Each structure stands twice: as structure tokens, then as C-alpha cells.
Amino acid sequence: VDKLFNYVLFTPPFAFKSLDGYDEFDAVRMAIENKLIDGGKLCCILPSSFLYSSSKSVIRLKEYLINNKYLRSIISLPQIFAPITQINTIVLLAEKCEGENIALVDGSSFVTEGLKENGGGRLKAESLYETIAQFDEKYVWVGNYDELKDDHNLSPARYLINKILPTPQQGEVLLPIKSLVDIVPLVRVENRENNRQLLGMAELSNNYLNCNISVNNIPTKRSISSKCIKDNCLLVGYIGGKFKVG
């Protein structure tokens, strides 16, 4: 349809590929380019992999939104679509004109307790709306484009972490992790073996008394190409508002 709109609201099919090789992230970029008037607004639901993925289509969309200063807000949602899907989702808001500030919102905890048989719950929409409207610093980060990290990781929790640090007790000192550990680069390994054990974030624990990982407990996977750390290391991840180690 050769027509421009003031508003576009849609959910592109997840994990789809067009005959031209475009996916859901390309669809968002093309919707802004080709379907919005100047100053028009777009709202869409995307898989949460958009926040941290380094795939070419995700990087293209992030650079397009950030370089043109179209991005307005990202809201991470709780698991509310089970049992239909276990995919975590986000809401992305964009406006086709230059802006100054961005809001990153961690809405992952705004959910009612789900039914035991499906694990899902209902979004606490009113509570989330009030939290955003009041710019609650525990859940909402507001900044400008210059404050975004160079790697374009847009996970709200990554920016909120400095807002929710605990108050040190007497004799305690808070230190940034980067001052305590060396960052080991990942090495891409071509792997054509069956049943190779690969340690990932799912095997980590947020209980420091139970963070030793047995080789027998690491799942086996078949991976044609993986980025791996082959040396002895401490694996740390910041997942769901908690640090996990192994």
C-alpha cells in the first residue's frame, strides 16, 4: 500500500525470513522508512533478543534508530504469553524525527502470579504505566544518545544497575567488577562434533554457596560454530536483575 501514516502499530512475525532475506528487525526499519510520515510514530512488539543480539539485521536497526535519533523508548515485558510461547518480548517506541532523550524501562517484574499449569501471568499494565509516568529510577532510565554504550546493548537492567546499588555497610567498599577481573576475549571455534559440552548462562547460579559447576551437569550440544572461552575462567552474567556466576 503506497500510503504514509501518522501512526504504525504492529507485531512482525518472529523468526521469519522473506524471499529477499529480510527478517522482523528489517521489517521495523522499513516500516519507519516507507510507511511513516515525518514526525510519525511507531510502536511494535519484538523478541527481547533485539536488546543484545549482534546479528546483522539487529545491528542495522539499532544503528538506524540511534544514528537518526528516532528511538524513544524500550520497555522489557514479563513472561505473559505462556504457554503460547516462552519468548521474552519488548515494546519498542520510535518517532520519525530527531529526539534528545531515550527511556529504557525494566517492566519484567510487573506481572501477576501465573497459573501453575502454564507459568504465565497478566501484565500489571496500570502499575507499569504509573511507574513510567513517574520516572521511577528503580525501573526507568532516561538519558541521551551520547550516554548509550558503544556496543549498543540496550538492556534496561544494564543501565539501571547504578541506580539500585546497595548502601555499603561499615567496613564494606563497592567496587566495579571491571576493576576485579580481566575480560577474556571469546574465540570463535568451529565445532563439528556431536555431544560437545558447552557452558552457557543457563548453568549459572545466583547462590555463591552453590556456584561450582560439575562437568557432568553441563548439557551437551551440537554447535557448528561457537564463540567460546577455552581457558580457566569465572563466568559472570547479569540476568533478570541478578548476578549469576559459575
GROMACS .gro file of C-alpha atoms in nm:
model
  246
    1VAL     CA    1   0.000   0.000   0.000
    2ASP     CA    2   0.163   0.323  -0.117
    3LYS     CA    3   0.042   0.537   0.168
    4LEU     CA    4   0.210   0.712   0.461
    5PHE     CA    5   0.068   0.703   0.812
    6ASN     CA    6   0.087   0.913   1.128
    7TYR     CA    7   0.098   0.601   1.343
    8VAL     CA    8   0.205   0.242   1.283
    9LEU     CA    9   0.126  -0.029   1.539
   10PHE     CA   10   0.224  -0.386   1.457
   11THR     CA   11   0.392  -0.707   1.566
   12PRO     CA   12   0.610  -0.857   1.294
   13PRO     CA   13   0.622  -1.239   1.285
   14PHE     CA   14   0.914  -1.358   1.494
   15ALA     CA   15   1.198  -1.553   1.332
   16PHE     CA   16   1.064  -1.519   0.981
   17LYS     CA   17   1.259  -1.464   0.660
   18SER     CA   18   1.118  -1.307   0.345
   19LEU     CA   19   1.217  -1.425   0.000
   20ASP     CA   20   1.454  -1.127  -0.010
   21GLY     CA   21   1.619  -1.237   0.315
   22TYR     CA   22   1.459  -0.974   0.540
   23ASP     CA   23   1.355  -1.061   0.896
   24GLU     CA   24   1.135  -0.898   1.163
   25PHE     CA   25   1.401  -0.638   1.250
   26ASP     CA   26   1.437  -0.532   0.888
   27ALA     CA   27   1.056  -0.506   0.875
   28VAL     CA   28   1.058  -0.248   1.156
   29ARG     CA   29   1.326  -0.041   0.986
   30MET     CA   30   1.142  -0.049   0.652
   31ALA     CA   31   0.811   0.039   0.820
   32ILE     CA   32   0.967   0.358   0.960
   33GLU     CA   33   1.137   0.442   0.632
   34ASN     CA   34   0.848   0.368   0.398
   35LYS     CA   35   0.523   0.389   0.596
   36LEU     CA   36   0.561   0.679   0.840
   37ILE     CA   37   0.526   1.047   0.763
   38ASP     CA   38   0.797   1.276   0.904
   39GLY     CA   39   0.716   1.303   1.272
   40GLY     CA   40   0.508   0.985   1.263
   41LYS     CA   41   0.524   0.736   1.549
   42LEU     CA   42   0.573   0.358   1.554
   43CYS     CA   43   0.503   0.106   1.830
   44CYS     CA   44   0.586  -0.261   1.788
   45ILE     CA   45   0.649  -0.578   1.988
   46LEU     CA   46   0.978  -0.757   1.926
   47PRO     CA   47   1.163  -1.052   2.080
   48SER     CA   48   1.395  -0.944   2.360
   49SER     CA   49   1.693  -1.067   2.158
   50PHE     CA   50   1.682  -0.721   1.997
   51LEU     CA   51   1.835  -0.581   2.317
   52TYR     CA   52   2.161  -0.773   2.299
   53SER     CA   53   2.184  -0.962   1.969
   54SER     CA   54   2.477  -0.889   1.737
   55SER     CA   55   2.306  -1.022   1.424
   56LYS     CA   56   2.339  -0.804   1.115
   57SER     CA   57   1.970  -0.716   1.096
   58VAL     CA   58   1.956  -0.617   1.464
   59ILE     CA   59   2.267  -0.401   1.432
   60ARG     CA   60   2.121  -0.237   1.120
   61LEU     CA   61   1.801  -0.148   1.305
   62LYS     CA   62   1.983  -0.023   1.616
   63GLU     CA   63   2.220   0.194   1.415
   64TYR     CA   64   1.931   0.327   1.208
   65LEU     CA   65   1.732   0.424   1.520
   66ILE     CA   66   2.029   0.564   1.712
   67ASN     CA   67   2.207   0.746   1.427
   68ASN     CA   68   1.883   0.917   1.321
   69LYS     CA   69   1.779   0.970   1.685
   70TYR     CA   70   1.441   0.807   1.620
   71LEU     CA   71   1.441   0.576   1.924
   72ARG     CA   72   1.215   0.697   2.205
   73SER     CA   73   1.170   0.406   2.445
   74ILE     CA   74   1.218   0.034   2.502
   75ILE     CA   75   1.008  -0.148   2.761
   76SER     CA   76   1.104  -0.503   2.857
   77LEU     CA   77   0.795  -0.712   2.933
   78PRO     CA   78   0.748  -1.003   3.175
   79GLN     CA   79   0.662  -1.355   3.060
   80ILE     CA   80   0.294  -1.302   2.981
   81PHE     CA   81   0.246  -1.513   2.670
   82ALA     CA   82   0.298  -1.862   2.818
   83PRO     CA   83   0.207  -2.129   2.728
   84ILE     CA   84   0.168  -1.995   2.372
   85THR     CA   85   0.536  -1.903   2.364
   86GLN     CA   86   0.827  -1.880   2.605
   87ILE     CA   87   0.989  -1.599   2.405
   88ASN     CA   88   1.050  -1.287   2.612
   89THR     CA   89   0.933  -0.968   2.445
   90ILE     CA   90   0.984  -0.592   2.445
   91VAL     CA   91   0.786  -0.289   2.331
   92LEU     CA   92   0.979  -0.054   2.102
   93LEU     CA   93   0.864   0.305   2.050
   94ALA     CA   94   1.009   0.522   1.774
   95GLU     CA   95   0.935   0.861   1.622
   96LYS     CA   96   1.049   0.967   1.276
   97CYS     CA   97   1.221   1.288   1.379
   98GLU     CA   98   1.529   1.377   1.581
   99GLY     CA   99   1.489   1.346   1.956
  100GLU     CA  100   1.709   1.414   2.256
  101ASN     CA  101   1.624   1.161   2.526
  102ILE     CA  102   1.560   0.787   2.544
  103ALA     CA  103   1.374   0.592   2.813
  104LEU     CA  104   1.472   0.232   2.886
  105VAL     CA  105   1.220   0.060   3.113
  106ASP     CA  106   1.255  -0.269   3.301
  107GLY     CA  107   0.897  -0.395   3.320
  108SER     CA  108   0.993  -0.760   3.369
  109SER     CA  109   0.853  -0.777   3.724
  110PHE     CA  110   0.513  -0.617   3.652
  111VAL     CA  111   0.316  -0.939   3.628
  112THR     CA  112   0.057  -1.121   3.836
  113GLU     CA  113   0.136  -1.471   3.954
  114GLY     CA  114   0.060  -1.713   3.672
  115LEU     CA  115  -0.136  -2.030   3.681
  116LYS     CA  116   0.074  -2.331   3.775
  117GLU     CA  117  -0.023  -2.525   3.466
  118ASN     CA  118   0.112  -2.269   3.219
  119GLY     CA  119   0.357  -2.048   3.407
  120GLY     CA  120   0.221  -1.728   3.252
  121GLY     CA  121   0.064  -1.426   3.417
  122ARG     CA  122  -0.112  -1.099   3.339
  123LEU     CA  123   0.070  -0.775   3.283
  124LYS     CA  124   0.019  -0.516   3.558
  125ALA     CA  125  -0.037  -0.253   3.293
  126GLU     CA  126  -0.165   0.026   3.519
  127SER     CA  127   0.122  -0.015   3.765
  128LEU     CA  128   0.375  -0.018   3.482
  129TYR     CA  129   0.218   0.293   3.327
  130GLU     CA  130   0.232   0.481   3.660
  131THR     CA  131   0.594   0.377   3.710
  132ILE     CA  132   0.690   0.511   3.368
  133ALA     CA  133   0.489   0.832   3.414
  134GLN     CA  134   0.664   0.899   3.746
  135PHE     CA  135   1.009   0.812   3.605
  136ASP     CA  136   1.074   0.573   3.893
  137GLU     CA  137   1.454   0.539   3.885
  138LYS     CA  138   1.438   0.180   4.005
  139TYR     CA  139   1.274   0.076   3.678
  140VAL     CA  140   1.318   0.367   3.435
  141TRP     CA  141   1.642   0.503   3.291
  142VAL     CA  142   1.622   0.829   3.097
  143GLY     CA  143   1.928   0.955   2.913
  144ASN     CA  144   2.051   1.098   2.586
  145TYR     CA  145   2.208   0.924   2.289
  146ASP     CA  146   2.562   1.012   2.399
  147GLU     CA  147   2.513   0.806   2.716
  148LEU     CA  148   2.439   0.481   2.532
  149LYS     CA  149   2.709   0.217   2.546
  150ASP     CA  150   2.924   0.177   2.236
  151ASP     CA  151   2.824  -0.187   2.191
  152HIS     CA  152   2.455  -0.086   2.153
  153ASN     CA  153   2.337  -0.329   2.421
  154LEU     CA  154   2.002  -0.174   2.511
  155SER     CA  155   1.900  -0.399   2.802
  156PRO     CA  156   1.730  -0.168   3.055
  157ALA     CA  157   1.879  -0.355   3.352
  158ARG     CA  158   2.227  -0.271   3.225
  159TYR     CA  159   2.160   0.098   3.268
  160LEU     CA  160   1.961   0.070   3.589
  161ILE     CA  161   2.226  -0.118   3.782
  162ASN     CA  162   2.395   0.200   3.906
  163LYS     CA  163   2.058   0.326   4.028
  164ILE     CA  164   1.991   0.033   4.261
  165LEU     CA  165   2.329  -0.031   4.423
  166PRO     CA  166   2.305  -0.127   4.793
  167THR     CA  167   2.433   0.106   5.063
  168PRO     CA  168   2.772  -0.021   5.187
  169GLN     CA  169   2.780  -0.130   5.549
  170GLN     CA  170   3.062  -0.030   5.783
  171GLY     CA  171   3.389  -0.171   5.653
  172GLU     CA  172   3.245  -0.254   5.308
  173VAL     CA  173   3.350  -0.097   4.979
  174LEU     CA  174   3.169  -0.114   4.646
  175LEU     CA  175   3.398  -0.184   4.352
  176PRO     CA  176   3.321  -0.210   3.980
  177ILE     CA  177   3.360  -0.563   3.851
  178LYS     CA  178   3.599  -0.447   3.578
  179SER     CA  179   3.849  -0.348   3.849
  180LEU     CA  180   3.850  -0.703   3.988
  181VAL     CA  181   3.857  -0.927   3.681
  182ASP     CA  182   4.021  -0.948   3.341
  183ILE     CA  183   3.788  -0.966   3.045
  184VAL     CA  184   3.883  -1.270   2.839
  185PRO     CA  185   3.808  -1.238   2.467
  186LEU     CA  186   3.586  -1.500   2.310
  187VAL     CA  187   3.741  -1.715   2.040
  188ARG     CA  188   3.526  -1.848   1.758
  189VAL     CA  189   3.561  -2.226   1.743
  190GLU     CA  190   3.443  -2.435   1.452
  191ASN     CA  191   3.286  -2.743   1.606
  192ARG     CA  192   3.152  -3.032   1.404
  193GLU     CA  193   3.149  -3.284   1.685
  194ASN     CA  194   2.833  -3.436   1.829
  195ASN     CA  195   2.756  -3.413   2.202
  196ARG     CA  196   3.009  -3.145   2.284
  197GLN     CA  197   2.958  -2.983   2.624
  198LEU     CA  198   2.912  -2.605   2.610
  199LEU     CA  199   2.862  -2.399   2.925
  200GLY     CA  200   2.614  -2.113   2.893
  201MET     CA  201   2.426  -1.862   3.108
  202ALA     CA  202   2.156  -2.117   3.196
  203GLU     CA  203   2.405  -2.315   3.405
  204LEU     CA  204   2.499  -2.019   3.626
  205SER     CA  205   2.373  -1.963   3.979
  206ASN     CA  206   2.295  -1.657   4.192
  207ASN     CA  207   2.382  -1.853   4.508
  208TYR     CA  208   2.751  -1.808   4.589
  209LEU     CA  209   2.740  -2.126   4.800
  210ASN     CA  210   2.630  -2.329   4.500
  211CYS     CA  211   2.817  -2.186   4.200
  212ASN     CA  212   3.061  -2.472   4.137
  213ILE     CA  213   2.970  -2.644   3.814
  214SER     CA  214   3.031  -3.016   3.764
  215VAL     CA  215   3.134  -3.132   3.420
  216ASN     CA  216   2.865  -3.398   3.443
  217ASN     CA  217   2.597  -3.129   3.477
  218ILE     CA  218   2.689  -2.934   3.166
  219PRO     CA  219   2.446  -3.014   2.883
  220THR     CA  220   2.576  -3.142   2.553
  221LYS     CA  221   2.500  -2.950   2.236
  222ARG     CA  222   2.579  -2.968   1.872
  223SER     CA  223   2.714  -2.635   1.753
  224ILE     CA  224   2.867  -2.576   1.414
  225SER     CA  225   3.030  -2.250   1.517
  226SER     CA  226   3.054  -2.107   1.866
  227LYS     CA  227   3.230  -1.827   2.048
  228CYS     CA  228   3.400  -1.996   2.343
  229ILE     CA  229   3.644  -1.928   2.624
  230LYS     CA  230   3.885  -2.222   2.633
  231ASP     CA  231   4.089  -2.116   2.938
  232ASN     CA  232   4.003  -2.141   3.309
  233CYS     CA  233   3.774  -1.853   3.397
  234LEU     CA  234   3.493  -1.721   3.614
  235LEU     CA  235   3.179  -1.681   3.406
  236VAL     CA  236   2.955  -1.397   3.525
  237GLY     CA  237   2.622  -1.287   3.385
  238TYR     CA  238   2.374  -1.015   3.486
  239ILE     CA  239   2.040  -1.183   3.421
  240GLY     CA  240   1.696  -1.077   3.537
  241GLY     CA  241   1.832  -0.820   3.780
  242LYS     CA  242   2.069  -1.068   3.947
  243PHE     CA  243   2.436  -1.150   3.908
  244LYS     CA  244   2.498  -1.515   3.832
  245VAL     CA  245   2.836  -1.687   3.837
  246GLY     CA  246   2.988  -2.024   3.761
   0.00000   0.00000   0.00000
